[in-house]
C-alpha cells in the first residue's frame, strides 16, 4: 500500500517561479517509490509572476492539488508566508485529519511556513521534512560589500529576527532536512550543535529529461 505524502509548495504550477521547481521535478517519481502525493499550494491574488501552463505537462495524472487563497498584499506587507500561513494551516490540517499522511514535505523560501511542520506534528503526530532552497538565517547582507537586501534593511532585519526565533524549533522537531547546497546543512549543524542529529541531505536542483524533451519540441516548432 502506498504511503501518503503531503508536499507543501506555496508557489506551484502554472506560476513561473523557481521555487516550484523542487516539487515539480519530484512529483513524477514518487509513485514509483511507493508514495502517493498531494500538493498544498497558494492561489495568490497579488501574484505578479507570469503563468505558463506548459509547466504542468509532467504533473502526474490524478494528483490532488489543494489551492488555498490568501489575503492580498498591501504596501509594506507583501510576505506570502505571513499572508497565507493561517489559510494553509487550516486547510492542511483538515486534509491531514482526513487522510493521515505518513510524511509532510515543506519546500519553500517562504520560511515562515516552516512553522506549519511543528504545528501539524504536535496536533496530528505527523513527521515532517524541511527543504532549504535558501538559508533562512544568514549574515550575507551584513557582509562588507554586499548588495542591499530585497525589500530593504528593515524587512531584512525583521525576517532575520523571525528566523532566529523560529528556526531552532522548526529544525529541532523535524525528522529530516534536505538542502540544495551542502553549505546550508553545514551552517545548520554549526548554528545548532545541541539539536538532535537528524538526517541532513544535500539534494541539488535537477532538470528532468522530460523538461529537455519539451524544450526541444518547443524549439523545433519555433523553427518551422
mmCIF file of C-alpha atoms in Angstrom:
data_model
loop_
_atom_site.group_PDB
_atom_site.id
_atom_site.type_symbol
_atom_site.label_atom_id
_atom_site.label_comp_id
_atom_site.label_asym_id
_atom_site.label_seq_id
_atom_site.Cartn_x
_atom_site.Cartn_y
_atom_site.Cartn_z
ATOM 1 C CA UNK A 1 0.000 0.000 0.000
ATOM 2 C CA UNK A 2 1.368 3.407 -0.993
ATOM 3 C CA UNK A 3 2.446 5.785 1.726
ATOM 4 C CA UNK A 4 0.810 9.213 1.684
ATOM 5 C CA UNK A 5 2.856 12.380 1.327
ATOM 6 C CA UNK A 6 1.715 15.989 1.608
ATOM 7 C CA UNK A 7 4.005 18.332 -0.338
ATOM 8 C CA UNK A 8 3.697 21.964 0.763
ATOM 9 C CA UNK A 9 4.882 24.217 -2.068
ATOM 10 C CA UNK A 10 3.150 27.626 -1.835
ATOM 11 C CA UNK A 11 4.104 28.704 -5.341
ATOM 12 C CA UNK A 12 3.189 25.906 -7.686
ATOM 13 C CA UNK A 13 2.483 25.398 -11.365
ATOM 14 C CA UNK A 14 1.480 27.151 -13.506
ATOM 15 C CA UNK A 15 3.153 30.084 -11.701
ATOM 16 C CA UNK A 16 6.544 30.835 -13.239
ATOM 17 C CA UNK A 17 8.614 30.708 -10.064
ATOM 18 C CA UNK A 18 11.927 28.918 -9.455
ATOM 19 C CA UNK A 19 10.519 27.982 -6.061
ATOM 20 C CA UNK A 20 8.153 25.365 -7.507
ATOM 21 C CA UNK A 21 10.934 23.512 -9.350
ATOM 22 C CA UNK A 22 11.690 21.201 -6.418
ATOM 23 C CA UNK A 23 8.140 19.936 -6.096
ATOM 24 C CA UNK A 24 7.527 19.811 -9.839
ATOM 25 C CA UNK A 25 10.635 17.721 -10.511
ATOM 26 C CA UNK A 26 10.000 15.422 -7.533
ATOM 27 C CA UNK A 27 6.351 14.559 -8.130
ATOM 28 C CA UNK A 28 6.685 12.356 -11.262
ATOM 29 C CA UNK A 29 8.946 9.900 -9.386
ATOM 30 C CA UNK A 30 7.113 9.461 -6.099
ATOM 31 C CA UNK A 31 4.626 6.794 -7.121
ATOM 32 C CA UNK A 32 7.446 4.618 -8.466
ATOM 33 C CA UNK A 33 8.939 4.666 -4.974
ATOM 34 C CA UNK A 34 5.779 3.844 -3.062
ATOM 35 C CA UNK A 35 4.425 7.305 -2.285
ATOM 36 C CA UNK A 36 1.045 8.796 -3.158
ATOM 37 C CA UNK A 37 1.499 12.602 -3.080
ATOM 38 C CA UNK A 38 -0.836 15.538 -2.711
ATOM 39 C CA UNK A 39 0.190 19.185 -3.055
ATOM 40 C CA UNK A 40 -0.840 22.113 -0.864
ATOM 41 C CA UNK A 41 -0.230 25.492 -2.509
ATOM 42 C CA UNK A 42 -1.482 29.088 -2.605
ATOM 43 C CA UNK A 43 -3.640 30.890 -5.135
ATOM 44 C CA UNK A 44 -2.289 34.384 -4.512
ATOM 45 C CA UNK A 45 -4.449 37.271 -5.826
ATOM 46 C CA UNK A 46 -1.386 39.535 -5.629
ATOM 47 C CA UNK A 47 0.880 37.292 -7.715
ATOM 48 C CA UNK A 48 2.649 39.286 -10.419
ATOM 49 C CA UNK A 49 4.689 36.474 -11.928
ATOM 50 C CA UNK A 50 3.673 35.066 -15.267
ATOM 51 C CA UNK A 51 1.821 31.806 -15.717
ATOM 52 C CA UNK A 52 2.882 29.043 -18.077
ATOM 53 C CA UNK A 53 0.510 26.102 -18.445
ATOM 54 C CA UNK A 54 3.311 24.068 -20.033
ATOM 55 C CA UNK A 55 4.868 23.689 -16.596
ATOM 56 C CA UNK A 56 2.112 21.220 -15.756
ATOM 57 C CA UNK A 57 2.874 18.861 -18.639
ATOM 58 C CA UNK A 58 4.599 16.234 -16.460
ATOM 59 C CA UNK A 59 2.456 16.574 -13.328
ATOM 60 C CA UNK A 60 1.182 13.063 -12.500
ATOM 61 C CA UNK A 61 -2.363 12.293 -13.611
ATOM 62 C CA UNK A 62 -4.879 12.366 -10.801
ATOM 63 C CA UNK A 63 -2.616 14.372 -8.490
ATOM 64 C CA UNK A 64 -4.634 16.011 -5.715
ATOM 65 C CA UNK A 65 -3.829 19.727 -5.562
ATOM 66 C CA UNK A 66 -5.252 21.851 -2.762
ATOM 67 C CA UNK A 67 -5.142 25.515 -3.739
ATOM 68 C CA UNK A 68 -5.687 27.924 -0.854
ATOM 69 C CA UNK A 69 -6.495 31.595 -1.359
ATOM 70 C CA UNK A 70 -4.799 34.138 0.860
ATOM 71 C CA UNK A 71 -5.151 37.819 1.663
ATOM 72 C CA UNK A 72 -3.954 40.325 -0.904
ATOM 73 C CA UNK A 73 -0.646 42.057 -0.388
ATOM 74 C CA UNK A 74 -0.737 45.681 0.631
ATOM 75 C CA UNK A 75 2.033 48.296 0.859
ATOM 76 C CA UNK A 76 4.552 47.266 3.470
ATOM 77 C CA UNK A 77 3.102 43.785 3.879
ATOM 78 C CA UNK A 78 3.749 41.550 0.923
ATOM 79 C CA UNK A 79 5.116 38.392 2.564
ATOM 80 C CA UNK A 80 3.319 35.396 1.078
ATOM 81 C CA UNK A 81 4.350 33.286 4.040
ATOM 82 C CA UNK A 82 2.704 35.568 6.581
ATOM 83 C CA UNK A 83 -0.373 36.199 4.418
ATOM 84 C CA UNK A 84 -1.044 32.529 3.735
ATOM 85 C CA UNK A 85 0.014 30.862 6.993
ATOM 86 C CA UNK A 86 -3.441 30.779 8.579
ATOM 87 C CA UNK A 87 -5.241 29.521 5.480
ATOM 88 C CA UNK A 88 -2.611 26.848 4.789
ATOM 89 C CA UNK A 89 -2.632 25.664 8.386
ATOM 90 C CA UNK A 90 -6.423 25.340 8.395
ATOM 91 C CA UNK A 91 -6.798 23.614 5.015
ATOM 92 C CA UNK A 92 -3.720 21.461 5.511
ATOM 93 C CA UNK A 93 -4.830 20.455 8.985
ATOM 94 C CA UNK A 94 -8.238 19.379 7.726
ATOM 95 C CA UNK A 95 -6.658 17.331 4.926
ATOM 96 C CA UNK A 96 -4.221 15.716 7.367
ATOM 97 C CA UNK A 97 -7.068 14.764 9.727
ATOM 98 C CA UNK A 98 -8.967 13.097 6.894
ATOM 99 C CA UNK A 99 -6.055 11.426 5.089
ATOM 100 C CA UNK A 100 -3.469 10.704 7.792
ATOM 101 C CA UNK A 101 -0.325 11.110 5.652
ATOM 102 C CA UNK A 102 2.891 9.357 6.570
ATOM 103 C CA UNK A 103 5.043 12.425 5.952
ATOM 104 C CA UNK A 104 4.874 16.165 5.200
ATOM 105 C CA UNK A 105 7.488 17.770 2.948
ATOM 106 C CA UNK A 106 7.777 21.575 3.133
ATOM 107 C CA UNK A 107 9.703 23.086 0.234
ATOM 108 C CA UNK A 108 9.671 26.887 0.007
ATOM 109 C CA UNK A 109 11.662 30.061 0.507
ATOM 110 C CA UNK A 110 8.725 31.479 2.493
ATOM 111 C CA UNK A 111 10.356 30.317 5.696
ATOM 112 C CA UNK A 112 7.546 31.403 7.993
ATOM 113 C CA UNK A 113 5.660 28.440 6.545
ATOM 114 C CA UNK A 114 8.220 26.030 8.021
ATOM 115 C CA UNK A 115 6.299 26.647 11.259
ATOM 116 C CA UNK A 116 3.485 24.536 9.818
ATOM 117 C CA UNK A 117 5.637 21.460 10.402
ATOM 118 C CA UNK A 118 5.830 21.689 14.217
ATOM 119 C CA UNK A 119 2.194 22.860 14.420
ATOM 120 C CA UNK A 120 0.888 19.846 12.490
ATOM 121 C CA UNK A 121 3.249 17.441 14.225
ATOM 122 C CA UNK A 122 2.012 18.472 17.639
ATOM 123 C CA UNK A 123 -1.633 18.451 16.537
ATOM 124 C CA UNK A 124 -1.669 15.359 14.325
ATOM 125 C CA UNK A 125 1.531 13.462 15.119
ATOM 126 C CA UNK A 126 2.749 13.512 11.502
ATOM 127 C CA UNK A 127 6.529 13.825 10.914
ATOM 128 C CA UNK A 128 7.868 16.420 8.521
ATOM 129 C CA UNK A 129 10.957 17.218 6.442
ATOM 130 C CA UNK A 130 12.167 20.748 5.671
ATOM 131 C CA UNK A 131 13.664 21.586 2.273
ATOM 132 C CA UNK A 132 16.078 24.529 2.294
ATOM 133 C CA UNK A 133 16.222 26.180 -1.119
ATOM 134 C CA UNK A 134 17.969 29.171 0.506
ATOM 135 C CA UNK A 135 19.290 29.745 4.027
ATOM 136 C CA UNK A 136 16.721 31.058 6.492
ATOM 137 C CA UNK A 137 19.178 32.721 8.889
ATOM 138 C CA UNK A 138 22.102 34.357 7.100
ATOM 139 C CA UNK A 139 24.554 37.213 7.527
ATOM 140 C CA UNK A 140 25.044 37.570 3.775
ATOM 141 C CA UNK A 141 23.530 41.057 3.538
ATOM 142 C CA UNK A 142 25.538 42.274 6.516
ATOM 143 C CA UNK A 143 28.880 41.409 4.946
ATOM 144 C CA UNK A 144 31.097 44.230 3.624
ATOM 145 C CA UNK A 145 30.333 44.988 0.005
ATOM 146 C CA UNK A 146 27.085 43.037 -0.019
ATOM 147 C CA UNK A 147 24.125 44.422 -2.005
ATOM 148 C CA UNK A 148 21.052 45.837 -0.351
ATOM 149 C CA UNK A 149 18.687 43.058 0.721
ATOM 150 C CA UNK A 150 15.435 42.565 -1.197
ATOM 151 C CA UNK A 151 12.777 44.697 0.430
ATOM 152 C CA UNK A 152 15.276 46.896 2.258
ATOM 153 C CA UNK A 153 17.191 46.740 5.528
ATOM 154 C CA UNK A 154 14.194 46.924 7.846
ATOM 155 C CA UNK A 155 12.377 43.998 6.227
ATOM 156 C CA UNK A 156 15.597 42.028 6.176
ATOM 157 C CA UNK A 157 16.173 42.702 9.876
ATOM 158 C CA UNK A 158 12.587 41.677 10.671
ATOM 159 C CA UNK A 159 12.852 38.439 8.688
ATOM 160 C CA UNK A 160 16.159 37.571 10.358
ATOM 161 C CA UNK A 161 14.698 38.232 13.790
ATOM 162 C CA UNK A 162 11.872 35.834 12.983
ATOM 163 C CA UNK A 163 14.316 33.283 11.653
ATOM 164 C CA UNK A 164 16.442 33.395 14.789
ATOM 165 C CA UNK A 165 13.285 32.995 16.868
ATOM 166 C CA UNK A 166 11.570 30.177 14.968
ATOM 167 C CA UNK A 167 14.233 28.208 13.109
ATOM 168 C CA UNK A 168 15.588 26.317 16.157
ATOM 169 C CA UNK A 169 12.176 24.843 16.960
ATOM 170 C CA UNK A 170 11.345 24.053 13.332
ATOM 171 C CA UNK A 171 14.623 22.229 12.753
ATOM 172 C CA UNK A 172 14.619 20.638 16.193
ATOM 173 C CA UNK A 173 11.271 18.901 15.671
ATOM 174 C CA UNK A 174 11.930 17.912 12.043
ATOM 175 C CA UNK A 175 12.522 14.307 11.037
ATOM 176 C CA UNK A 176 14.959 15.398 8.351
ATOM 177 C CA UNK A 177 16.275 18.268 6.275
ATOM 178 C CA UNK A 178 17.145 18.464 2.593
ATOM 179 C CA UNK A 179 19.256 21.300 1.186
ATOM 180 C CA UNK A 180 20.166 22.368 -2.331
ATOM 181 C CA UNK A 181 23.686 23.091 -1.056
ATOM 182 C CA UNK A 182 25.843 21.240 1.468
ATOM 183 C CA UNK A 183 26.820 24.633 2.901
ATOM 184 C CA UNK A 184 23.268 25.142 4.159
ATOM 185 C CA UNK A 185 23.366 21.885 6.088
ATOM 186 C CA UNK A 186 26.813 22.651 7.482
ATOM 187 C CA UNK A 187 25.540 26.032 8.679
ATOM 188 C CA UNK A 188 22.611 24.385 10.469
ATOM 189 C CA UNK A 189 24.903 21.928 12.231
ATOM 190 C CA UNK A 190 27.222 24.744 13.305
ATOM 191 C CA UNK A 191 24.400 27.028 14.399
ATOM 192 C CA UNK A 192 22.543 24.409 16.448
ATOM 193 C CA UNK A 193 25.102 21.908 17.773
ATOM 194 C CA UNK A 194 22.750 20.752 20.533
ATOM 195 C CA UNK A 195 19.921 19.837 18.162
ATOM 196 C CA UNK A 196 19.083 16.168 17.606
ATOM 197 C CA UNK A 197 21.248 14.565 14.961
ATOM 198 C CA UNK A 198 18.556 14.455 12.316
ATOM 199 C CA UNK A 199 19.481 13.435 8.760
ATOM 200 C CA UNK A 200 20.541 16.367 6.587
ATOM 201 C CA UNK A 201 20.976 15.577 2.914
ATOM 202 C CA UNK A 202 22.285 17.683 0.046
ATOM 203 C CA UNK A 203 19.973 17.362 -2.972
ATOM 204 C CA UNK A 204 20.881 19.908 -5.682
ATOM 205 C CA UNK A 205 18.246 21.209 -8.054
ATOM 206 C CA UNK A 206 17.874 18.931 -11.040
ATOM 207 C CA UNK A 207 16.378 19.125 -14.502
ATOM 208 C CA UNK A 208 14.288 16.229 -15.717
ATOM 209 C CA UNK A 209 14.716 14.578 -19.066
ATOM 210 C CA UNK A 210 11.067 15.399 -19.749
ATOM 211 C CA UNK A 211 11.897 19.116 -19.467
ATOM 212 C CA UNK A 212 14.612 18.764 -22.085
ATOM 213 C CA UNK A 213 12.236 16.921 -24.384
ATOM 214 C CA UNK A 214 9.582 19.610 -24.021
ATOM 215 C CA UNK A 215 12.115 22.378 -24.639
ATOM 216 C CA UNK A 216 13.396 20.588 -27.739
ATOM 217 C CA UNK A 217 9.882 20.304 -29.137
ATOM 218 C CA UNK A 218 9.211 23.980 -28.484
ATOM 219 C CA UNK A 219 12.463 24.995 -30.198
ATOM 220 C CA UNK A 220 11.627 22.735 -33.148
ATOM 221 C CA UNK A 221 8.218 24.342 -33.558
ATOM 222 C CA UNK A 222 9.747 27.820 -33.414
ATOM 223 C CA UNK A 223 11.886 26.987 -36.437
ATOM 224 C CA UNK A 224 9.088 25.512 -38.545
#
